[in-house]
PDB file of C-alpha atoms in Angstrom:
ATOM      1  CA  MET A 843     -18.800 -56.917-163.258  1.00  0.00           C
ATOM      2  CA  SER A 844     -15.754 -57.722-161.042  1.00  0.00           C
ATOM      3  CA  TYR A 845     -16.534 -61.421-160.509  1.00  0.00           C
ATOM      4  CA  LEU A 846     -17.610 -64.414-162.564  1.00  0.00           C
ATOM      5  CA  PRO A 847     -20.933 -65.808-161.407  1.00  0.00           C
ATOM      6  CA  ILE A 848     -21.527 -69.539-161.533  1.00  0.00           C
ATOM      7  CA  LEU A 849     -24.994 -69.681-162.951  1.00  0.00           C
ATOM      8  CA  PRO A 850     -27.306 -72.662-162.448  1.00  0.00           C
ATOM      9  CA  ARG A 851     -28.834 -74.348-165.510  1.00  0.00           C
ATOM     10  CA  PRO A 852     -32.326 -72.853-165.689  1.00  0.00           C
ATOM     11  CA  ASP A 853     -34.941 -75.464-164.543  1.00  0.00           C
ATOM     12  CA  ASP A 854     -37.438 -73.113-162.759  1.00  0.00           C
ATOM     13  CA  SER A 855     -36.931 -74.869-159.446  1.00  0.00           C
ATOM     14  CA  LEU A 856     -36.983 -73.018-156.160  1.00  0.00           C
ATOM     15  CA  GLN A 857     -33.256 -73.719-155.786  1.00  0.00           C
ATOM     16  CA  CYS A 858     -32.489 -72.331-159.156  1.00  0.00           C
ATOM     17  CA  PHE A 859     -34.426 -69.051-158.383  1.00  0.00           C
ATOM     18  CA  GLN A 860     -32.791 -68.667-155.160  1.00  0.00           C
ATOM     19  CA  LYS A 861     -29.269 -68.978-156.649  1.00  0.00           C
ATOM     20  CA  ILE A 862     -30.226 -66.470-159.461  1.00  0.00           C
ATOM     21  CA  LYS A 863     -31.554 -64.069-156.862  1.00  0.00           C
ATOM     22  CA  GLN A 864     -28.289 -64.237-154.882  1.00  0.00           C
ATOM     23  CA  ILE A 865     -26.146 -63.725-158.001  1.00  0.00           C
ATOM     24  CA  THR A 866     -28.205 -60.848-159.405  1.00  0.00           C
ATOM     25  CA  ASN A 867     -28.391 -58.970-156.074  1.00  0.00           C
ATOM     26  CA  LYS A 868     -24.618 -59.097-156.012  1.00  0.00           C
ATOM     27  CA  ALA A 869     -24.161 -58.128-159.643  1.00  0.00           C
ATOM     28  CA  TRP A 870     -26.506 -55.035-159.374  1.00  0.00           C
ATOM     29  CA  ARG A 871     -24.349 -53.365-156.693  1.00  0.00           C
ATOM     30  CA  GLN A 872     -22.135 -52.070-159.530  1.00  0.00           C
ATOM     31  CA  ARG A 873     -24.910 -51.209-162.020  1.00  0.00           C
ATOM     32  CA  GLU A 874     -24.331 -47.904-163.887  1.00  0.00           C
ATOM     33  CA  ILE A 875     -26.881 -45.850-165.731  1.00  0.00           C
ATOM     34  CA  GLU A 876     -26.202 -45.306-169.479  1.00  0.00           C
ATOM     35  CA  ASP A 877     -26.858 -41.642-170.233  1.00  0.00           C
ATOM     36  CA  ASN A 878     -27.713 -41.906-173.868  1.00  0.00           C
ATOM     37  CA  CYS A 879     -30.115 -44.875-173.392  1.00  0.00           C
ATOM     38  CA  TYR A 880     -33.928 -44.896-173.682  1.00  0.00           C
ATOM     39  CA  GLY A 881     -36.100 -47.318-171.674  1.00  0.00           C
ATOM     40  CA  LEU A 882     -36.070 -48.416-168.081  1.00  0.00           C
ATOM     41  CA  GLN A 883     -32.685 -49.209-166.608  1.00  0.00           C
ATOM     42  CA  MET A 884     -31.725 -50.858-163.393  1.00  0.00           C
ATOM     43  CA  GLN A 885     -30.465 -48.424-160.657  1.00  0.00           C
ATOM     44  CA  SER A 886     -27.394 -49.275-158.650  1.00  0.00           C
ATOM     45  CA  ARG A 887     -27.811 -51.435-155.605  1.00  0.00           C
ATOM     46  CA  THR A 888     -31.283 -52.550-156.650  1.00  0.00           C
ATOM     47  CA  LYS A 889     -32.274 -55.842-154.907  1.00  0.00           C
ATOM     48  CA  TRP A 890     -35.099 -58.255-155.373  1.00  0.00           C
ATOM     49  CA  ARG A 891     -38.012 -57.944-152.952  1.00  0.00           C
ATOM     50  CA  ASN A 892     -38.843 -60.948-150.707  1.00  0.00           C
ATOM     51  CA  GLY A 893     -40.943 -63.562-152.240  1.00  0.00           C
ATOM     52  CA  LEU A 894     -44.561 -63.852-151.564  1.00  0.00           C
ATOM     53  CA  SER A 895     -46.134 -66.013-148.878  1.00  0.00           C
ATOM     54  CA  GLU A 896     -48.367 -69.004-149.958  1.00  0.00           C
ATOM     55  CA  SER A 897     -51.545 -67.085-148.866  1.00  0.00           C
ATOM     56  CA  THR A 898     -50.471 -63.906-150.763  1.00  0.00           C
ATOM     57  CA  LEU A 899     -49.647 -65.988-153.864  1.00  0.00           C
ATOM     58  CA  ALA A 900     -53.159 -67.488-153.668  1.00  0.00           C
ATOM     59  CA  GLU A 901     -54.600 -63.994-153.574  1.00  0.00           C
ATOM     60  CA  PHE A 902     -52.499 -63.131-156.643  1.00  0.00           C
ATOM     61  CA  GLU A 903     -53.793 -66.193-158.571  1.00  0.00           C
ATOM     62  CA  LYS A 904     -57.312 -65.250-157.608  1.00  0.00           C
ATOM     63  CA  ALA A 905     -56.829 -61.745-158.912  1.00  0.00           C
ATOM     64  CA  MET A 906     -55.530 -63.135-162.276  1.00  0.00           C
ATOM     65  CA  GLY A 907     -58.285 -65.707-162.445  1.00  0.00           C
ATOM     66  CA  TYR A 908     -56.245 -68.902-162.703  1.00  0.00           C
ATOM     67  CA  THR A 909     -53.752 -71.117-160.935  1.00  0.00           C
ATOM     68  CA  PHE A 910     -50.166 -70.421-161.752  1.00  0.00           C
ATOM     69  CA  PRO A 911     -47.961 -73.050-163.218  1.00  0.00           C
ATOM     70  CA  THR A 912     -45.149 -74.352-160.883  1.00  0.00           C
ATOM     71  CA  PRO A 913     -42.399 -72.266-162.554  1.00  0.00           C
ATOM     72  CA  LEU A 914     -44.287 -68.957-161.962  1.00  0.00           C
ATOM     73  CA  LYS A 915     -45.169 -70.046-158.440  1.00  0.00           C
ATOM     74  CA  ASN A 916     -41.591 -70.772-157.599  1.00  0.00           C
ATOM     75  CA  TYR A 917     -40.497 -67.426-159.123  1.00  0.00           C
ATOM     76  CA  TYR A 918     -42.943 -65.415-156.960  1.00  0.00           C
ATOM     77  CA  LEU A 919     -42.346 -67.477-153.871  1.00  0.00           C
ATOM     78  CA  THR A 920     -38.675 -66.495-154.221  1.00  0.00           C
ATOM     79  CA  MET A 921     -38.864 -62.786-155.441  1.00  0.00           C
ATOM     80  CA  ASN A 922     -41.558 -60.309-156.065  1.00  0.00           C
ATOM     81  CA  GLY A 923     -40.261 -57.538-158.173  1.00  0.00           C
ATOM     82  CA  LEU A 924     -37.530 -55.085-157.230  1.00  0.00           C
ATOM     83  CA  ASP A 925     -37.031 -52.722-154.246  1.00  0.00           C
ATOM     84  CA  THR A 926     -36.125 -49.787-156.472  1.00  0.00           C
ATOM     85  CA  PRO A 927     -38.019 -48.583-159.634  1.00  0.00           C
ATOM     86  CA  GLY A 928     -36.356 -48.635-162.962  1.00  0.00           C
ATOM     87  CA  ILE A 929     -35.250 -45.216-164.372  1.00  0.00           C
ATOM     88  CA  ASP A 930     -35.523 -44.007-168.016  1.00  0.00           C
ATOM     89  CA  VAL A 931     -33.255 -41.033-168.487  1.00  0.00           C
ATOM     90  CA  GLN A 932     -34.778 -40.619-171.971  1.00  0.00           C
ATOM     91  CA  GLY A 933     -31.386 -40.281-173.723  1.00  0.00           C
ATOM     92  CA  SER A 934     -30.438 -37.317-171.464  1.00  0.00           C
ATOM     93  CA  ASN A 935     -32.483 -35.099-173.736  1.00  0.00           C
ATOM     94  CA  GLY A 936     -33.309 -32.649-171.086  1.00  0.00           C
ATOM     95  CA  LYS A 937     -36.713 -34.175-170.137  1.00  0.00           C
ATOM     96  CA  PRO A 938     -37.121 -35.353-166.559  1.00  0.00           C
ATOM     97  CA  PRO A 939     -36.536 -39.042-166.015  1.00  0.00           C
ATOM     98  CA  ARG A 940     -39.402 -41.516-165.961  1.00  0.00           C
ATOM     99  CA  TYR A 941     -39.731 -44.290-163.411  1.00  0.00           C
ATOM    100  CA  GLY A 942     -41.474 -47.656-163.558  1.00  0.00           C
ATOM    101  CA  PRO A 943     -41.304 -51.270-162.684  1.00  0.00           C
ATOM    102  CA  ILE A 944     -38.752 -53.494-164.505  1.00  0.00           C
ATOM    103  CA  TYR A 945     -39.869 -56.890-163.069  1.00  0.00           C
ATOM    104  CA  TYR A 946     -43.607 -56.766-162.129  1.00  0.00           C
ATOM    105  CA  SER A 947     -44.679 -57.186-158.522  1.00  0.00           C
ATOM    106  CA  TYR A 948     -47.892 -58.009-156.701  1.00  0.00           C
ATOM    107  CA  PRO A 949     -49.947 -56.138-155.670  1.00  0.00           C
ATOM    108  CA  ASP A 950     -48.288 -52.920-156.762  1.00  0.00           C
ATOM    109  CA  ASP A 951     -48.242 -53.610-160.555  1.00  0.00           C
ATOM    110  CA  LEU A 952     -51.374 -55.690-160.834  1.00  0.00           C
ATOM    111  CA  ASP A 953     -53.304 -53.068-162.897  1.00  0.00           C
ATOM    112  CA  GLU A 954     -50.421 -52.463-165.244  1.00  0.00           C
ATOM    113  CA  MET A 955     -49.966 -56.177-165.744  1.00  0.00           C
ATOM    114  CA  LYS A 956     -53.527 -56.604-166.770  1.00  0.00           C
ATOM    115  CA  LYS A 957     -53.368 -53.613-169.098  1.00  0.00           C
ATOM    116  CA  THR A 958     -50.284 -55.080-170.735  1.00  0.00           C
ATOM    117  CA  ILE A 959     -52.082 -58.381-171.250  1.00  0.00           C
ATOM    118  CA  GLU A 960     -55.149 -56.583-172.841  1.00  0.00           C
ATOM    119  CA  TRP A 961     -52.768 -54.585-175.117  1.00  0.00           C
ATOM    120  CA  VAL A 962     -51.277 -57.769-176.509  1.00  0.00           C
ATOM    121  CA  LEU A 963     -54.573 -59.536-176.821  1.00  0.00           C
ATOM    122  CA  ASP A 964     -56.142 -56.493-178.571  1.00  0.00           C
ATOM    123  CA  ALA A 965     -53.107 -56.139-180.944  1.00  0.00           C
ATOM    124  CA  ASN A 966     -53.565 -59.875-181.961  1.00  0.00           C
ATOM    125  CA  ARG A 967     -57.409 -59.670-182.117  1.00  0.00           C
ATOM    126  CA  VAL A 968     -57.874 -62.352-179.438  1.00  0.00           C
ATOM    127  CA  ALA A 969     -60.651 -62.089-176.900  1.00  0.00           C
ATOM    128  CA  LEU A 970     -59.929 -63.111-173.295  1.00  0.00           C
ATOM    129  CA  GLU A 971     -62.851 -65.561-173.374  1.00  0.00           C
ATOM    130  CA  ASP A 972     -61.198 -67.410-176.347  1.00  0.00           C
ATOM    131  CA  LEU A 973     -58.350 -68.437-174.162  1.00  0.00           C
ATOM    132  CA  PRO A 974     -57.014 -70.980-173.542  1.00  0.00           C
ATOM    133  CA  ALA A 975     -58.926 -72.825-176.296  1.00  0.00           C
ATOM    134  CA  LYS A 976     -57.517 -70.723-179.089  1.00  0.00           C
ATOM    135  CA  ALA A 977     -54.028 -69.916-177.593  1.00  0.00           C
ATOM    136  CA  SER A 978     -52.292 -70.108-174.242  1.00  0.00           C
ATOM    137  CA  ARG A 979     -52.978 -67.412-171.696  1.00  0.00           C
ATOM    138  CA  ILE A 980     -50.124 -65.023-171.200  1.00  0.00           C
ATOM    139  CA  PHE A 981     -48.599 -63.437-168.094  1.00  0.00           C
ATOM    140  CA  PRO A 982     -46.011 -60.619-168.067  1.00  0.00           C
ATOM    141  CA  VAL A 983     -42.955 -61.137-165.893  1.00  0.00           C
ATOM    142  CA  LYS A 984     -40.818 -58.273-167.137  1.00  0.00           C
ATOM    143  CA  GLY A 985     -41.936 -55.517-169.482  1.00  0.00           C
ATOM    144  CA  HIS A 986     -43.230 -57.331-172.592  1.00  0.00           C
ATOM    145  CA  ARG A 987     -41.778 -60.767-171.710  1.00  0.00           C
ATOM    146  CA  PHE A 988     -44.657 -63.159-171.266  1.00  0.00           C
ATOM    147  CA  ILE A 989     -44.726 -66.654-169.834  1.00  0.00           C
ATOM    148  CA  LEU A 990     -47.255 -68.979-171.617  1.00  0.00           C
ATOM    149  CA  ILE A 991     -49.501 -70.223-168.816  1.00  0.00           C
ATOM    150  CA  ASP A 992     -50.945 -73.117-170.686  1.00  0.00           C
ATOM    151  CA  ASP A 993     -47.818 -74.265-172.660  1.00  0.00           C
ATOM    152  CA  PRO A 994     -46.543 -77.493-171.128  1.00  0.00           C
ATOM    153  CA  LYS A 995     -43.001 -76.188-171.134  1.00  0.00           C
ATOM    154  CA  HIS A 996     -44.078 -72.718-169.900  1.00  0.00           C
ATOM    155  CA  ARG A 997     -41.938 -70.982-172.405  1.00  0.00           C
ATOM    156  CA  VAL A 998     -41.465 -67.147-172.590  1.00  0.00           C
ATOM    157  CA  LEU A 999     -42.219 -64.960-175.558  1.00  0.00           C
ATOM    158  CA  SER A1000     -41.333 -61.369-176.254  1.00  0.00           C
ATOM    159  CA  MET A1001     -44.720 -59.826-177.239  1.00  0.00           C
ATOM    160  CA  PHE A1002     -44.677 -56.201-178.209  1.00  0.00           C
ATOM    161  CA  GLY A1003     -48.148 -55.866-179.522  1.00  0.00           C
ATOM    162  CA  ASP A1004     -48.246 -58.211-182.571  1.00  0.00           C
ATOM    163  CA  ASP A1005     -44.478 -58.323-182.854  1.00  0.00           C
ATOM    164  CA  ILE A1006     -43.910 -61.787-181.215  1.00  0.00           C
ATOM    165  CA  ILE A1007     -40.747 -63.869-180.969  1.00  0.00           C
ATOM    166  CA  TYR A1008     -39.489 -66.729-178.911  1.00  0.00           C
ATOM    167  CA  TRP A1009     -37.495 -65.543-175.938  1.00  0.00           C
ATOM    168  CA  SER A1010     -36.514 -68.319-173.431  1.00  0.00           C
ATOM    169  CA  ASN A1011     -37.403 -71.747-172.003  1.00  0.00           C
ATOM    170  CA  GLY A1012     -39.080 -70.857-168.754  1.00  0.00           C
ATOM    171  CA  VAL A1013     -38.870 -67.847-166.266  1.00  0.00           C
ATOM    172  CA  SER A1014     -35.355 -68.804-164.959  1.00  0.00           C
ATOM    173  CA  GLY A1015     -34.090 -68.827-168.598  1.00  0.00           C
ATOM    174  CA  LEU A1016     -35.706 -65.377-169.008  1.00  0.00           C
ATOM    175  CA  LEU A1017     -33.808 -64.028-165.930  1.00  0.00           C
ATOM    176  CA  ILE A1018     -30.517 -65.391-167.244  1.00  0.00           C
ATOM    177  CA  ARG A1019     -30.989 -64.103-170.769  1.00  0.00           C
ATOM    178  CA  GLU A1020     -31.967 -60.609-169.520  1.00  0.00           C
ATOM    179  CA  GLU A1021     -29.281 -60.155-166.734  1.00  0.00           C
ATOM    180  CA  PHE A1022     -26.440 -62.352-168.158  1.00  0.00           C
ATOM    181  CA  PRO A1023     -26.909 -62.423-171.976  1.00  0.00           C
ATOM    182  CA  GLY A1024     -23.331 -63.541-172.507  1.00  0.00           C
ATOM    183  CA  PHE A1025     -23.918 -66.667-170.473  1.00  0.00           C
ATOM    184  CA  TYR A1026     -27.265 -67.347-172.099  1.00  0.00           C
ATOM    185  CA  TYR A1027     -25.644 -67.437-175.535  1.00  0.00           C
ATOM    186  CA  SER A1028     -22.585 -69.433-174.316  1.00  0.00           C
ATOM    187  CA  ALA A1029     -21.994 -73.013-175.238  1.00  0.00           C
ATOM    188  CA  ARG A1030     -23.489 -74.174-171.925  1.00  0.00           C
ATOM    189  CA  PHE A1031     -26.848 -72.894-172.834  1.00  0.00           C
ATOM    190  CA  ALA A1032     -26.768 -73.447-176.577  1.00  0.00           C
ATOM    191  CA  HIS A1033     -29.808 -74.859-178.051  1.00  0.00           C
ATOM    192  CA  PHE A1034     -31.608 -74.664-174.713  1.00  0.00           C
ATOM    193  CA  GLY A1035     -35.378 -74.553-175.493  1.00  0.00           C
ATOM    194  CA  THR A1036     -37.227 -74.459-178.790  1.00  0.00           C
ATOM    195  CA  SER A1037     -40.144 -72.352-180.248  1.00  0.00           C
ATOM    196  CA  LYS A1038     -41.654 -75.329-181.971  1.00  0.00           C
ATOM    197  CA  GLY A1039     -45.278 -76.263-181.215  1.00  0.00           C
ATOM    198  CA  ILE A1040     -46.377 -72.934-179.769  1.00  0.00           C
ATOM    199  CA  LYS A1041     -50.098 -72.823-180.809  1.00  0.00           C
ATOM    200  CA  PHE A1042     -51.349 -69.555-182.391  1.00  0.00           C
ATOM    201  CA  TRP A1043     -48.737 -67.108-181.034  1.00  0.00           C
ATOM    202  CA  LEU A1044     -45.925 -68.380-183.270  1.00  0.00           C
ATOM    203  CA  ASP A1045     -48.093 -70.206-185.990  1.00  0.00           C
TER     204      ASP A1045
END
């Protein structure tokens, strides 16, 4: 990266997401594919898609069956997935590359999002009808990074089946940790957020 971005403190506001969108679009111009890597990687010159309209966001909420918390609404009003699919070169082992979404978009990835939720619930033996009484509902933003819908702080967990760890405080924190990990772990963001008090998922 040839420039030093000035990142906002993650607060899940519209202004915060707009700034992150601007910074990441610029940073991704120079993205390079790692040949020996497995898993989806960002392709060069990838950009965020435009955010959803209020009416389309309402359709999205209806499809999911609940009203989105403000952080998730602000995220999708600002950006809605990426304009280029991620690429998995599978370690350059001779197999053809695999393509797929990195950040989920609506409506393209709705079915995959629901399947990802079902996978985590099944792995943890939680029935959909038991939520949110037993545990917060979950929503995948990127891969297996889930925002807790019913958590007052709307924290994000990494949930790979029943392998669950705290990831970030909010969606904007997720974006900064994923795209600028050096900044996320810097003194400026040190001790930002906590995993305490997350019912069931981290009990």
